Amino acid sequence: MTSPENGQTRRAEPREHFDAVVVGAGFAGLYMLHRLRDTLGLHCRVYEAGDDVGGTWYWNRYPGARCDSESLYYTFSDRMSKELLQEWNWTERYAGQPEILRYIKHVAETFDLYKDIRFSTRVVDATYDEERNRWLVTADDGHVVTAAFLITAVGCLSAASVPEFKGRQDFLGSQFHTGLWPHEGVDFTSKRVAVIGTGSTGVQLIPEIAQHAAHVYVMQRTPNYCIPSRNAPLAAEVVREVKAKVSSIWELMRSTSFGHPIDFPDRSALSVTEEERRDIYEAAWSKGGIPLAFTFNDLVISREANETAAEFVRAKIRELVRDPHVAELLSPRDHPIFTRRVPLENGYYETFNRENVTLVDLRSSPIEEITAAGIRTGEAEYEVDIIVYATGFDAVTGSLFKLGIHGRDGISLQEHWREGPRTYLGVATRGFPNLFMITGPQSPSVLSNMVVSIEQHVDWITDCLRHMRESGVDVVEPLPDAEMHWVTHHNEIANATLVPTTNSWWVGSNVPGKLRRIYPYLGGVGNYRAVCEQVAARDYDGFHMSVHDAAAVARGA
Ligand code: NA7
């Protein structure tokens, strides 16, 4: 916290020094704390804005919130703890938010992590002090500490995005963003509700609300291709089988494209007959979940191949939704399938057969304003008691920018990234020594099973810090060339796919004014891991490691 004194801005004196400060106490922050403290013996502090652990799963408590990665694989591996992996029993194929939160709390208790976390505290400034080679970290309560290393574990989907609709403050009912859901829950019984947004969140939420509300208006701008999750209780036999093969399953997940125990087959969608293709799509559709994405290897590369899968899903929508006009409105026509996040659904399409659900097409008639009574589009005013904003997040960079990170010469992260993120491996960035970003931009992050990618980053950072200690160095920073090559490589890989052509939060187009860039790395989890391992094996090739020389800094050398 700064305070004006004799016209000068003075920062409060640091109260304590840590080897590392970690920001965020979700999966990433907890595992990082565990490795830093218990593997390396470092003195650490974690800052967390919420009043408990959980990250995404702490904030996103809306009805129907559920993970789209299968629970058996969306879990810490044996690298965290063999016992934990064997002891914990997930109950459903896709775990709901309450169960995941219970798991995360269990992890924090089991590994005694709570004691090093300061809750209800937001980091508002983190500035690298070049003279002393320290990060000066300031929290929103004015508390200042220093740290040798700053590690962000803030998640990719933590900065809620609420569009600036005119008149939002005039609404007399209740309004909520799904990512900031009240802990006491929301009673939808007999209420008229508008849900704005039909991304993964809206698709999970809408069928749940429709069961209780008097009426739900689903405000859709862009329809998505939704795939049934076929969620179900986990059979004891399946759990036993996975637990018996933990090592080989995780080895596989670490090598596949998206960190799941499934990968692309060696065949094009255009290499089989129409009938064979339909059978393959049908088999994947009835399994539910991500297998549909892994039916052929060219669905995100070839438009022609892609259209076969896209039309398969549109045909399913026509089967599931009784009103042909509504079915058509729910059918994406403006983007190829799998080029934006495909929501997994649980009865979403059937919800539109209910009498108390109305689909409002914002494409033909956008929202003009929020009124005291509800929402006015170009065509009508919808009077409601509750508005739910399922409008997503300022993804990947939004939560990083909120930390007020400043590197060498006081340059902010925003300034360094004014033309878009510039990272080396998505884990570090030039000019910001001793800063690591877990699942940062230009790493696989959201295009993967997050826990697999988090573990990989945390393990890699732990190894890097150990290497520094053993080598007697205390400054690490990417070299300009390494950063430049990574950005180029990242863009080349993305531009070889259909992804950049589609509007989505993957490219930042959901936030007005945000730079259109490809934020997550599309090269695949397995390939990415191999690159990171190679860099480490070559003594952290592409990073400059050195011994801090205060005298040289003072001379400006
Ligand atoms: P998403 O996927 O970004 O979806 C947000 C939705 O909100 C999407 O349908 C948007 O329409 C809609 N939206 C956003 N702004 C507006 C405005 N101004 N007017 C109308 N509609 C708007 O966020 P989610 O929370 O669903 O999912 C985020 C991730 O969390 C998800 O992918 C999982 O990884 C977990 P648009 O598509 O932009 O036309």
Tab-separated table of C-alpha atoms in Angstrom, residues 31 75-81 85 246-263 444 449 451-456 459 524-530 533:
chain	number	residue	atom	x	y	z
A	31	TYR	CA	0.401	-28.249	-5.295
A	75	THR	CA	-7.227	-35.359	-9.803
A	76	PHE	CA	-3.723	-35.065	-8.394
A	77	SER	CA	-1.543	-37.903	-9.608
A	78	ASP	CA	0.846	-40.137	-7.694
A	79	ARG	CA	3.396	-37.321	-7.961
A	80	MET	CA	1.396	-35.528	-5.299
A	81	SER	CA	0.691	-38.658	-3.301
A	85	LEU	CA	-4.823	-41.246	-5.282
A	246	VAL	CA	-2.392	-45.484	-12.173
A	247	SER	CA	1.193	-45.352	-13.449
A	248	SER	CA	0.453	-46.370	-17.007
A	249	ILE	CA	-2.682	-44.196	-17.246
A	250	TRP	CA	-0.881	-41.061	-16.061
A	251	GLU	CA	2.065	-41.804	-18.293
A	252	LEU	CA	-0.400	-41.923	-21.182
A	253	MET	CA	-2.195	-38.725	-20.141
A	254	ARG	CA	1.090	-36.859	-19.928
A	255	SER	CA	1.879	-37.823	-23.488
A	256	THR	CA	-1.430	-37.165	-25.259
A	257	SER	CA	-2.571	-33.996	-26.977
A	258	PHE	CA	-4.923	-32.762	-24.258
A	259	GLY	CA	-3.847	-34.577	-21.095
A	260	HIS	CA	-6.688	-37.105	-21.206
A	261	PRO	CA	-6.199	-40.859	-21.595
A	262	ILE	CA	-7.317	-40.627	-25.222
A	263	ASP	CA	-5.706	-39.255	-28.354
A	444	PRO	CA	-1.489	-25.742	-23.017
A	449	ASN	CA	-6.932	-31.478	-18.550
A	451	VAL	CA	-4.660	-30.816	-13.382
A	452	VAL	CA	-2.224	-32.602	-15.696
A	453	SER	CA	-0.907	-29.273	-16.997
A	454	ILE	CA	-0.749	-27.759	-13.521
A	455	GLU	CA	1.279	-30.685	-12.209
A	456	GLN	CA	3.643	-30.468	-15.138
A	459	ASP	CA	7.073	-30.013	-11.171
A	524	GLY	CA	-0.381	-30.546	-27.415
A	525	VAL	CA	0.388	-31.534	-23.843
A	526	GLY	CA	2.772	-34.359	-24.766
A	527	ASN	CA	4.815	-32.318	-27.233
A	528	TYR	CA	4.880	-29.360	-24.880
A	529	ARG	CA	6.117	-31.499	-22.003
A	530	ALA	CA	8.886	-32.893	-24.211
A	533	GLU	CA	11.999	-31.445	-20.430
